[in-house]
Amino acid sequence: MPWTFFGIELASRALQSMQMAMNTTGHNLANINTPGYSRQRVNLATTEPQVLQGIKTLFMGSGVRVDSIQRIRDIFLDGRVAATNSEYQRLNTLYQRLTQVEDVFSEPTDAGLSRQIVAFFNAFQELSTNPENVGTRASVYQQAEGMARTFRQLAGRLDEIFAEMEQRVQATASEINSIAQSIADLNVKIRYNKALGTMPNDLLDQRTNLIEKLSEYVNVRVTDLPDGTVRISLGEFVLVEAERTNTLPDGIDYVNKLFTDGAGVQARIAGGSVRGLMDAMEYIRNYRTRLDTLANEMVQAVNAIHETGYGLDGNTGYRLLEGSDALTIRVSEDVVDINHIAAGVTSAPGDGQKALEIARLRQSPLIGLENKTIPDYYTALVAELGEHTRAASIGQENQKIILQNLQAEREAVSGVNMDEEMANLLRYQRSYQAAAQLVSVMDATIADMLAAFTGRR
């Protein structure tokens, strides 16, 4: 037979269980707006039944207990969210940077280099018809100066953007190292709590949030370890292993998409905003190289014609342009006196054939420009930039939609629903009231029994 106070103990366990359930529900409601919070659920279970030996062996229920407080989370969905977010951040960062580069090129506007090149050749076309006109010569000089200045501005701005992105990658590497250390610290706490047999749900949420933050920067592979800790890897590079972290190497190899120390330690970057920055750096370096090629070919091709022509002073051999790349191109000091600008193949008055030859240069394919004309080579460069930007834009829009759908799916699984929690709270409250009533009944019953034994009735 169960002992005298069995019923009170049963009711007491019910009170404690319902109180814990209401506290957990309250915790869910309190964190309904907390980013990354996973709703928790109290799993109730029956306690060990009492075995009653008699004519028959009977098992009598002994009440309820809290078996666990479960964190509602789909780890496979978390993995998909992290991977998609990493790819979205890569494409979004690449798109933003390429848009910034497009703004620098300013095509097609009057400030763009294409208009400057056309204006330069048009000025020589005009000079070929009126080689002695001072105003026309001044226009040639101004157009040449404007074109060279635009080359230099483009190159300088591209270099600034490249340097800024390089600094941003280095700063992000420091942030990644900081997050890795925080994850390692959480690993220690989580392992300790799991060893004690408790499930540290809120700590697990904090670690998941940090891993997702990490995936915004780089694409990571997460491996759950048996003791509750995690291993986080970037390719073959282990960033976090339980309580241990490895600092990212300082060197940046944007071509091969690596952090490297130059001595064999490498961390390959496959996604995230850091990969987007590295991709953009590679594109910008390519644009810059092609701009240098265009500027150098422009200098060489124009001077090859101009040096064989005659200025109004009757002399020849003057250079029109100087420099070897987009950053150093400028109008030569040889033609500061605009009478030195060569317009004719001879010094005869009215001879504008040399100016016409320079004007027609825009229609001549050059070997150094992949057999393209000067305008076509530059147009191809701008078109390629536009294609890269468009591809990044489409990609980031697609990834954004996928990411939003996955986040909505996860919210449906792990998010806190106020209506559901309020219904649970009311249910647990009623159960608590019933358990309290049970205590009251048991108390009255025992009081009656004691009164009967002592003969007070």
Short mmCIF file of C-alpha atoms in Angstrom, two decimals:
data_model
loop_
_atom_site.label_atom_id
_atom_site.label_comp_id
_atom_site.label_asym_id
_atom_site.label_seq_id
_atom_site.Cartn_x
_atom_site.Cartn_y
_atom_site.Cartn_z
CA MET A 1 0.00 0.00 0.00
CA PRO A 2 1.22 3.50 -0.64
CA TRP A 3 2.19 5.48 2.37
CA THR A 4 -0.02 8.13 3.99
CA PHE A 5 1.43 11.15 2.26
CA PHE A 6 1.70 9.54 -1.17
CA GLY A 7 -1.08 11.66 -2.60
CA ILE A 8 0.48 14.89 -1.34
CA GLU A 9 3.84 13.96 -2.85
CA LEU A 10 2.15 13.13 -6.15
CA ALA A 11 0.41 16.50 -6.13
CA SER A 12 3.66 18.20 -5.16
CA ARG A 13 5.47 16.72 -8.16
CA ALA A 14 2.61 17.89 -10.38
CA LEU A 15 2.86 21.40 -8.93
CA GLN A 16 6.61 21.50 -9.52
CA SER A 17 6.25 20.18 -13.08
CA MET A 18 3.50 22.63 -14.00
CA GLN A 19 5.45 25.49 -12.45
CA MET A 20 8.49 24.57 -14.53
CA ALA A 21 6.31 24.36 -17.63
CA MET A 22 4.86 27.82 -16.93
CA ASN A 23 8.35 29.22 -16.34
CA THR A 24 9.55 27.78 -19.65
CA THR A 25 6.52 29.21 -21.43
CA GLY A 26 7.26 32.55 -19.82
CA HIS A 27 10.87 32.29 -21.04
CA ASN A 28 9.58 31.72 -24.57
CA LEU A 29 7.28 34.74 -24.38
CA ALA A 30 10.01 36.91 -22.90
CA ASN A 31 12.31 36.09 -25.83
CA ILE A 32 9.71 36.32 -28.58
CA ASN A 33 11.65 39.22 -30.12
CA THR A 34 15.15 37.95 -29.34
CA PRO A 35 17.06 37.30 -32.61
CA GLY A 36 18.13 33.70 -32.98
CA TYR A 37 16.13 32.46 -29.99
CA SER A 38 14.72 28.94 -30.29
CA ARG A 39 11.48 28.15 -28.50
CA GLN A 40 11.76 25.58 -25.76
CA ARG A 41 9.33 22.86 -24.89
CA VAL A 42 8.87 21.00 -21.60
CA ASN A 43 8.62 17.27 -22.11
CA LEU A 44 6.58 15.65 -19.33
CA ALA A 45 6.80 12.02 -18.39
CA THR A 46 5.18 9.77 -15.81
CA THR A 47 7.18 8.93 -12.71
CA GLU A 48 7.99 5.37 -11.71
CA PRO A 49 4.78 3.53 -10.79
CA GLN A 50 4.27 2.02 -7.39
CA VAL A 51 4.14 -1.76 -7.33
CA LEU A 52 1.33 -3.10 -5.14
CA GLN A 53 1.63 -6.70 -4.13
CA GLY A 54 -1.53 -8.52 -3.23
CA ILE A 55 -3.69 -11.19 -4.78
CA LYS A 56 -2.61 -9.55 -7.98
CA THR A 57 0.39 -7.38 -8.64
CA LEU A 58 -0.74 -3.86 -9.51
CA PHE A 59 1.14 -0.87 -10.82
CA MET A 60 -0.21 2.41 -9.52
CA GLY A 61 0.80 5.64 -11.16
CA SER A 62 2.80 8.05 -9.03
CA GLY A 63 2.39 11.27 -10.97
CA VAL A 64 4.37 13.39 -13.41
CA ARG A 65 7.86 14.75 -13.74
CA VAL A 66 9.76 16.98 -16.18
CA ASP A 67 11.76 14.65 -18.40
CA SER A 68 13.59 17.41 -20.34
CA ILE A 69 13.38 20.96 -21.63
CA GLN A 70 13.84 20.59 -25.36
CA ARG A 71 15.23 23.22 -27.69
CA ILE A 72 13.17 23.11 -30.89
CA ARG A 73 15.72 23.29 -33.66
CA ASP A 74 16.32 21.59 -37.01
CA ILE A 75 20.11 21.34 -37.36
CA PHE A 76 19.86 20.38 -41.04
CA LEU A 77 17.80 23.49 -41.71
CA ASP A 78 20.38 25.54 -39.80
CA GLY A 79 23.07 24.16 -42.10
CA ARG A 80 21.12 25.12 -45.21
CA VAL A 81 20.47 28.61 -43.85
CA ALA A 82 24.16 29.11 -43.07
CA ALA A 83 25.30 27.87 -46.51
CA THR A 84 22.73 29.98 -48.36
CA ASN A 85 23.51 33.04 -46.26
CA SER A 86 27.20 32.60 -47.04
CA GLU A 87 26.54 32.51 -50.78
CA TYR A 88 24.15 35.46 -50.56
CA GLN A 89 26.73 37.53 -48.68
CA ARG A 90 29.36 36.68 -51.32
CA LEU A 91 27.19 37.76 -54.23
CA ASN A 92 25.74 40.78 -52.43
CA THR A 93 29.21 42.05 -51.48
CA LEU A 94 30.46 41.45 -55.02
CA TYR A 95 27.46 43.28 -56.47
CA GLN A 96 27.93 46.27 -54.16
CA ARG A 97 31.62 46.57 -54.99
CA LEU A 98 31.11 46.23 -58.73
CA THR A 99 28.36 48.85 -58.58
CA GLN A 100 30.90 51.11 -56.89
CA VAL A 101 33.31 50.45 -59.76
CA GLU A 102 30.60 51.20 -62.32
CA ASP A 103 30.09 54.57 -60.65
CA VAL A 104 33.81 55.23 -61.08
CA PHE A 105 33.69 54.51 -64.82
CA SER A 106 30.57 56.72 -65.18
CA GLU A 107 29.56 55.21 -68.50
CA PRO A 108 27.81 56.34 -70.60
CA THR A 109 28.09 59.98 -69.49
CA ASP A 110 30.13 62.99 -70.58
CA ALA A 111 32.46 62.28 -67.64
CA GLY A 112 33.21 58.78 -68.96
CA LEU A 113 36.44 57.92 -70.75
CA SER A 114 34.64 56.78 -73.91
CA ARG A 115 33.38 60.34 -74.58
CA GLN A 116 36.85 61.70 -73.84
CA ILE A 117 38.45 59.33 -76.37
CA VAL A 118 35.88 60.21 -79.02
CA ALA A 119 36.37 63.93 -78.33
CA PHE A 120 40.15 63.50 -78.63
CA PHE A 121 39.92 61.92 -82.08
CA ASN A 122 37.22 64.40 -83.17
CA ALA A 123 39.58 67.25 -82.26
CA PHE A 124 42.23 65.84 -84.59
CA GLN A 125 39.57 65.38 -87.27
CA GLU A 126 38.78 69.08 -86.93
CA LEU A 127 42.48 69.95 -86.96
CA SER A 128 42.98 68.07 -90.24
CA THR A 129 40.62 70.50 -91.96
CA ASN A 130 42.06 73.65 -90.39
CA PRO A 131 45.63 72.92 -89.24
CA GLU A 132 46.69 76.56 -88.75
CA ASN A 133 43.73 77.58 -86.59
CA VAL A 134 44.89 78.45 -83.06
CA GLY A 135 41.51 77.68 -81.52
CA THR A 136 41.43 74.23 -83.08
CA ARG A 137 44.95 73.51 -81.84
CA ALA A 138 44.01 74.64 -78.34
CA SER A 139 41.01 72.31 -78.51
CA VAL A 140 43.28 69.38 -79.43
CA TYR A 141 45.49 70.15 -76.45
CA GLN A 142 42.53 70.44 -74.07
CA GLN A 143 40.94 67.21 -75.30
CA ALA A 144 44.25 65.37 -74.95
CA GLU A 145 44.65 66.79 -71.45
CA GLY A 146 41.07 65.84 -70.54
CA MET A 147 41.46 62.31 -71.82
CA ALA A 148 44.76 61.77 -69.96
CA ARG A 149 43.29 63.22 -66.78
CA THR A 150 40.31 60.86 -66.99
CA PHE A 151 42.69 57.92 -67.40
CA ARG A 152 44.57 58.97 -64.27
CA GLN A 153 41.38 59.54 -62.26
CA LEU A 154 40.03 56.12 -63.21
CA ALA A 155 43.26 54.36 -62.30
CA GLY A 156 43.63 56.27 -59.04
CA ARG A 157 40.07 55.60 -57.94
CA LEU A 158 40.35 51.89 -58.79
CA ASP A 159 43.54 51.70 -56.72
CA GLU A 160 41.76 53.37 -53.78
CA ILE A 161 38.85 50.93 -53.95
CA PHE A 162 41.25 48.00 -54.17
CA ALA A 163 43.24 49.18 -51.14
CA GLU A 164 40.03 49.80 -49.17
CA MET A 165 38.83 46.28 -49.87
CA GLU A 166 42.18 44.82 -48.87
CA GLN A 167 41.94 46.62 -45.53
CA ARG A 168 38.36 45.43 -45.12
CA VAL A 169 39.42 41.81 -45.66
CA GLN A 170 42.11 42.19 -43.00
CA ALA A 171 39.64 43.77 -40.57
CA THR A 172 37.16 40.98 -41.21
CA ALA A 173 39.86 38.40 -40.51
CA SER A 174 40.27 39.94 -37.04
CA GLU A 175 36.51 39.76 -36.51
CA ILE A 176 36.52 36.10 -37.60
CA ASN A 177 39.26 35.31 -35.07
CA SER A 178 37.26 37.05 -32.34
CA ILE A 179 34.10 35.08 -33.17
CA ALA A 180 36.10 31.84 -33.26
CA GLN A 181 37.36 32.52 -29.72
CA SER A 182 33.80 33.19 -28.51
CA ILE A 183 32.63 29.90 -30.01
CA ALA A 184 35.50 28.07 -28.32
CA ASP A 185 34.53 29.63 -24.97
CA LEU A 186 30.93 28.52 -25.46
CA ASN A 187 32.16 25.03 -26.34
CA VAL A 188 33.75 24.80 -22.90
CA LYS A 189 30.54 25.85 -21.11
CA ILE A 190 28.35 23.58 -23.21
CA ARG A 191 30.59 20.58 -22.66
CA TYR A 192 30.56 21.24 -18.88
CA ASN A 193 26.78 21.45 -18.74
CA LYS A 194 26.26 18.37 -20.89
CA ALA A 195 28.64 16.46 -18.63
CA LEU A 196 26.34 17.38 -15.76
CA GLY A 197 23.40 15.98 -17.68
CA THR A 198 21.74 19.31 -18.47
CA MET A 199 20.93 20.73 -21.86
CA PRO A 200 22.19 24.36 -22.08
CA ASN A 201 19.63 25.50 -24.64
CA ASP A 202 20.39 29.20 -24.43
CA LEU A 203 24.13 28.58 -24.80
CA LEU A 204 23.42 26.44 -27.85
CA ASP A 205 21.41 29.32 -29.32
CA GLN A 206 24.30 31.71 -28.69
CA ARG A 207 26.72 29.36 -30.43
CA THR A 208 24.39 28.87 -33.39
CA ASN A 209 24.06 32.64 -33.75
CA LEU A 210 27.83 33.05 -33.75
CA ILE A 211 28.26 30.31 -36.35
CA GLU A 212 25.70 32.06 -38.56
CA LYS A 213 27.52 35.35 -38.08
CA LEU A 214 30.72 33.56 -39.09
CA SER A 215 29.04 32.17 -42.20
CA GLU A 216 28.28 35.73 -43.29
CA TYR A 217 32.02 36.30 -43.57
CA VAL A 218 33.26 32.90 -44.76
CA ASN A 219 31.78 29.58 -45.73
CA VAL A 220 32.41 27.17 -42.84
CA ARG A 221 31.94 23.46 -42.29
CA VAL A 222 30.56 22.61 -38.85
CA THR A 223 31.10 19.17 -37.31
CA ASP A 224 29.34 18.18 -34.09
CA LEU A 225 31.61 16.34 -31.66
CA PRO A 226 30.38 13.71 -29.17
CA ASP A 227 31.04 15.88 -26.11
CA GLY A 228 28.71 18.62 -27.33
CA THR A 229 31.42 20.86 -28.77
CA VAL A 230 31.87 21.64 -32.46
CA ARG A 231 34.72 21.73 -34.96
CA ILE A 232 34.62 24.58 -37.48
CA SER A 233 36.71 24.34 -40.63
CA LEU A 234 37.51 26.52 -43.64
CA GLY A 235 38.45 23.90 -46.20
CA GLU A 236 41.34 21.99 -44.61
CA PHE A 237 42.03 24.76 -42.10
CA VAL A 238 40.55 24.06 -38.65
CA LEU A 239 39.43 27.37 -37.14
CA VAL A 240 37.85 25.95 -33.96
CA GLU A 241 38.33 22.54 -32.38
CA ALA A 242 36.43 22.32 -29.07
CA GLU A 243 38.16 24.87 -26.77
CA ARG A 244 41.09 25.42 -29.16
CA THR A 245 41.27 28.04 -31.92
CA ASN A 246 43.69 28.65 -34.76
CA THR A 247 44.26 32.24 -35.85
CA LEU A 248 43.80 32.98 -39.54
CA PRO A 249 47.10 33.66 -41.33
CA ASP A 250 47.82 37.34 -42.04
CA GLY A 251 48.62 37.08 -45.75
CA ILE A 252 45.88 37.62 -48.36
CA ASP A 253 45.98 35.81 -51.70
CA TYR A 254 42.94 37.21 -53.46
CA VAL A 255 43.73 35.39 -56.71
CA ASN A 256 43.65 31.93 -55.13
CA LYS A 257 41.14 33.05 -52.46
CA LEU A 258 43.33 32.22 -49.50
CA PHE A 259 44.56 33.48 -46.18
CA THR A 260 48.15 32.27 -46.05
CA ASP A 261 51.30 32.69 -43.99
CA GLY A 262 53.49 31.90 -47.01
CA ALA A 263 54.87 28.80 -45.27
CA GLY A 264 52.20 26.28 -46.10
CA VAL A 265 49.42 27.26 -43.69
CA GLN A 266 46.42 28.18 -45.80
CA ALA A 267 42.75 28.86 -45.17
CA ARG A 268 40.71 28.63 -48.37
CA ILE A 269 37.74 30.99 -48.57
CA ALA A 270 34.83 29.48 -50.47
CA GLY A 271 32.01 31.89 -49.63
CA GLY A 272 30.82 34.78 -47.52
CA SER A 273 31.51 38.48 -47.78
CA VAL A 274 35.27 37.90 -47.63
CA ARG A 275 35.10 35.76 -50.78
CA GLY A 276 32.95 38.48 -52.39
CA LEU A 277 35.63 41.06 -51.59
CA MET A 278 38.36 38.80 -52.98
CA ASP A 279 36.38 38.19 -56.17
CA ALA A 280 35.86 41.94 -56.56
CA MET A 281 39.57 42.58 -55.96
CA GLU A 282 40.46 40.15 -58.74
CA TYR A 283 38.01 41.82 -61.13
CA ILE A 284 39.29 45.28 -60.27
CA ARG A 285 42.91 44.26 -60.74
CA ASN A 286 41.92 42.87 -64.14
CA TYR A 287 40.12 46.09 -65.12
CA ARG A 288 43.09 48.11 -63.94
CA THR A 289 45.53 46.02 -65.99
CA ARG A 290 43.43 46.41 -69.11
CA LEU A 291 43.13 50.14 -68.53
CA ASP A 292 46.93 50.30 -68.29
CA THR A 293 47.22 48.36 -71.55
CA LEU A 294 44.81 50.76 -73.25
CA ALA A 295 46.68 53.82 -71.98
CA ASN A 296 50.06 52.45 -73.03
CA GLU A 297 48.82 51.48 -76.50
CA MET A 298 47.22 54.89 -76.85
CA VAL A 299 50.52 56.61 -76.04
CA GLN A 300 52.52 54.37 -78.34
CA ALA A 301 50.13 54.47 -81.27
CA VAL A 302 49.48 58.22 -81.16
CA ASN A 303 53.15 59.13 -80.72
CA ALA A 304 54.18 56.77 -83.54
CA ILE A 305 52.16 58.95 -85.90
CA HIS A 306 52.63 62.31 -84.22
CA GLU A 307 56.44 62.12 -84.06
CA THR A 308 56.59 61.79 -87.83
CA GLY A 309 54.45 64.86 -88.43
CA TYR A 310 55.32 68.56 -88.60
CA GLY A 311 54.21 71.39 -86.35
CA LEU A 312 53.65 74.97 -87.40
CA ASP A 313 57.25 75.75 -86.41
CA GLY A 314 58.40 73.43 -89.23
CA ASN A 315 59.96 70.90 -86.85
CA THR A 316 59.14 67.21 -86.32
CA GLY A 317 59.76 64.52 -83.68
CA TYR A 318 57.47 65.97 -81.04
CA ARG A 319 55.64 63.58 -78.72
CA LEU A 320 51.99 64.27 -77.98
CA LEU A 321 51.57 61.91 -75.01
CA GLU A 322 53.81 60.49 -72.27
CA GLY A 323 53.55 57.70 -69.74
CA SER A 324 53.39 53.93 -69.69
CA ASP A 325 50.09 53.20 -67.96
CA ALA A 326 46.75 54.71 -66.92
CA LEU A 327 48.21 56.34 -63.83
CA THR A 328 51.15 58.07 -65.57
CA ILE A 329 49.66 59.05 -68.93
CA ARG A 330 49.81 62.79 -69.58
CA VAL A 331 50.22 65.33 -72.36
CA SER A 332 53.87 65.71 -73.30
CA GLU A 333 55.72 68.92 -72.51
CA ASP A 334 56.80 68.85 -76.16
CA VAL A 335 53.41 70.30 -77.13
CA VAL A 336 52.95 72.83 -74.34
CA ASP A 337 53.48 75.22 -77.24
CA ILE A 338 50.43 74.24 -79.28
CA ASN A 339 52.28 75.20 -82.48
CA HIS A 340 54.29 72.00 -81.94
CA ILE A 341 51.21 69.82 -82.39
CA ALA A 342 51.87 67.93 -85.61
CA ALA A 343 49.11 68.23 -88.20
CA GLY A 344 50.87 67.67 -91.54
CA VAL A 345 53.15 65.15 -93.15
CA THR A 346 55.10 68.17 -94.39
CA SER A 347 55.61 71.68 -93.13
CA ALA A 348 53.61 73.04 -96.04
CA PRO A 349 50.72 75.36 -95.04
CA GLY A 350 47.30 73.71 -95.02
CA ASP A 351 48.68 70.20 -94.70
CA GLY A 352 46.46 68.30 -92.24
CA GLN A 353 47.19 64.72 -93.34
CA LYS A 354 49.00 63.76 -90.15
CA ALA A 355 46.10 65.00 -88.01
CA LEU A 356 43.76 63.01 -90.21
CA GLU A 357 45.95 59.95 -89.77
CA ILE A 358 45.66 60.29 -85.96
CA ALA A 359 41.89 60.81 -86.26
CA ARG A 360 41.61 57.59 -88.26
CA LEU A 361 43.55 55.72 -85.58
CA ARG A 362 40.27 55.10 -83.79
CA GLN A 363 39.27 52.81 -86.65
CA SER A 364 42.53 50.82 -86.69
CA PRO A 365 42.77 47.50 -84.85
CA LEU A 366 45.90 47.30 -82.69
CA ILE A 367 47.75 44.06 -81.95
CA GLY A 368 48.38 45.13 -78.35
CA LEU A 369 44.63 45.55 -77.87
CA GLU A 370 43.75 42.03 -78.96
CA ASN A 371 43.24 43.31 -82.53
CA LYS A 372 40.55 45.69 -81.37
CA THR A 373 40.34 49.42 -82.02
CA ILE A 374 40.91 51.78 -79.11
CA PRO A 375 37.18 52.60 -78.63
CA ASP A 376 36.17 48.95 -79.07
CA TYR A 377 38.73 47.75 -76.52
CA TYR A 378 37.45 50.20 -73.94
CA THR A 379 33.82 49.40 -74.77
CA ALA A 380 34.55 45.70 -74.26
CA LEU A 381 36.07 46.48 -70.87
CA VAL A 382 33.00 48.44 -69.77
CA ALA A 383 30.67 45.78 -71.18
CA GLU A 384 32.51 43.08 -69.23
CA LEU A 385 32.16 45.13 -66.04
CA GLY A 386 28.45 45.49 -66.74
CA GLU A 387 28.11 41.74 -67.33
CA HIS A 388 29.90 40.91 -64.09
CA THR A 389 27.66 43.34 -62.19
CA ARG A 390 24.50 41.99 -63.80
CA ALA A 391 25.44 38.37 -63.02
CA ALA A 392 26.18 39.29 -59.39
CA SER A 393 22.90 41.20 -59.14
CA ILE A 394 20.83 38.28 -60.46
CA GLY A 395 22.71 35.83 -58.26
CA GLN A 396 22.27 37.83 -55.08
CA GLU A 397 18.56 38.39 -55.78
CA ASN A 398 18.04 34.64 -56.27
CA GLN A 399 19.98 33.77 -53.14
CA LYS A 400 18.07 36.41 -51.19
CA ILE A 401 14.74 34.79 -52.09
CA ILE A 402 16.03 31.32 -51.17
CA LEU A 403 17.43 32.65 -47.90
CA GLN A 404 14.17 34.37 -46.98
CA ASN A 405 12.22 31.16 -47.64
CA LEU A 406 14.62 29.13 -45.51
CA GLN A 407 14.48 31.67 -42.69
CA ALA A 408 10.66 31.61 -42.81
CA GLU A 409 10.77 27.81 -42.70
CA ARG A 410 13.06 27.91 -39.70
CA GLU A 411 10.94 30.52 -37.98
CA ALA A 412 7.96 28.18 -38.35
CA VAL A 413 9.96 25.46 -36.61
CA SER A 414 11.93 27.37 -33.98
CA GLY A 415 10.16 30.69 -33.62
CA VAL A 416 7.89 31.59 -30.73
CA ASN A 417 4.18 31.73 -31.57
CA MET A 418 2.41 33.96 -29.06
CA ASP A 419 -1.03 32.33 -29.49
CA GLU A 420 0.42 28.87 -29.00
CA GLU A 421 2.40 29.95 -25.94
CA MET A 422 -0.62 31.67 -24.37
CA ALA A 423 -2.69 28.53 -24.89
CA ASN A 424 0.07 26.46 -23.28
CA LEU A 425 0.28 28.90 -20.39
CA LEU A 426 -3.45 28.60 -19.76
CA ARG A 427 -3.27 24.80 -19.95
CA TYR A 428 -0.40 24.63 -17.49
CA GLN A 429 -2.16 27.10 -15.19
CA ARG A 430 -5.27 24.90 -15.07
CA SER A 431 -3.13 21.86 -14.39
CA TYR A 432 -1.38 23.72 -11.60
CA GLN A 433 -4.73 24.71 -10.08
CA ALA A 434 -5.90 21.08 -10.27
CA ALA A 435 -2.72 19.89 -8.55
CA ALA A 436 -3.21 22.53 -5.84
CA GLN A 437 -6.78 21.34 -5.38
CA LEU A 438 -5.45 17.80 -5.08
CA VAL A 439 -3.13 18.92 -2.28
CA SER A 440 -6.11 20.51 -0.53
CA VAL A 441 -8.21 17.35 -0.82
CA MET A 442 -5.37 15.13 0.35
CA ASP A 443 -4.73 17.45 3.27
CA ALA A 444 -8.39 17.35 4.30
CA THR A 445 -8.46 13.57 3.97
CA ILE A 446 -5.38 13.13 6.17
CA ALA A 447 -6.79 15.59 8.71
CA ASP A 448 -9.99 13.57 8.87
CA MET A 449 -8.02 10.38 9.24
CA LEU A 450 -5.89 11.77 12.06
CA ALA A 451 -8.98 13.12 13.80
CA ALA A 452 -10.58 9.70 13.60
CA PHE A 453 -7.49 8.06 15.09
CA THR A 454 -7.30 10.50 17.96
CA GLY A 455 -10.99 10.25 18.67
CA ARG A 456 -11.69 13.92 18.30
CA ARG A 457 -14.76 13.32 16.25
#
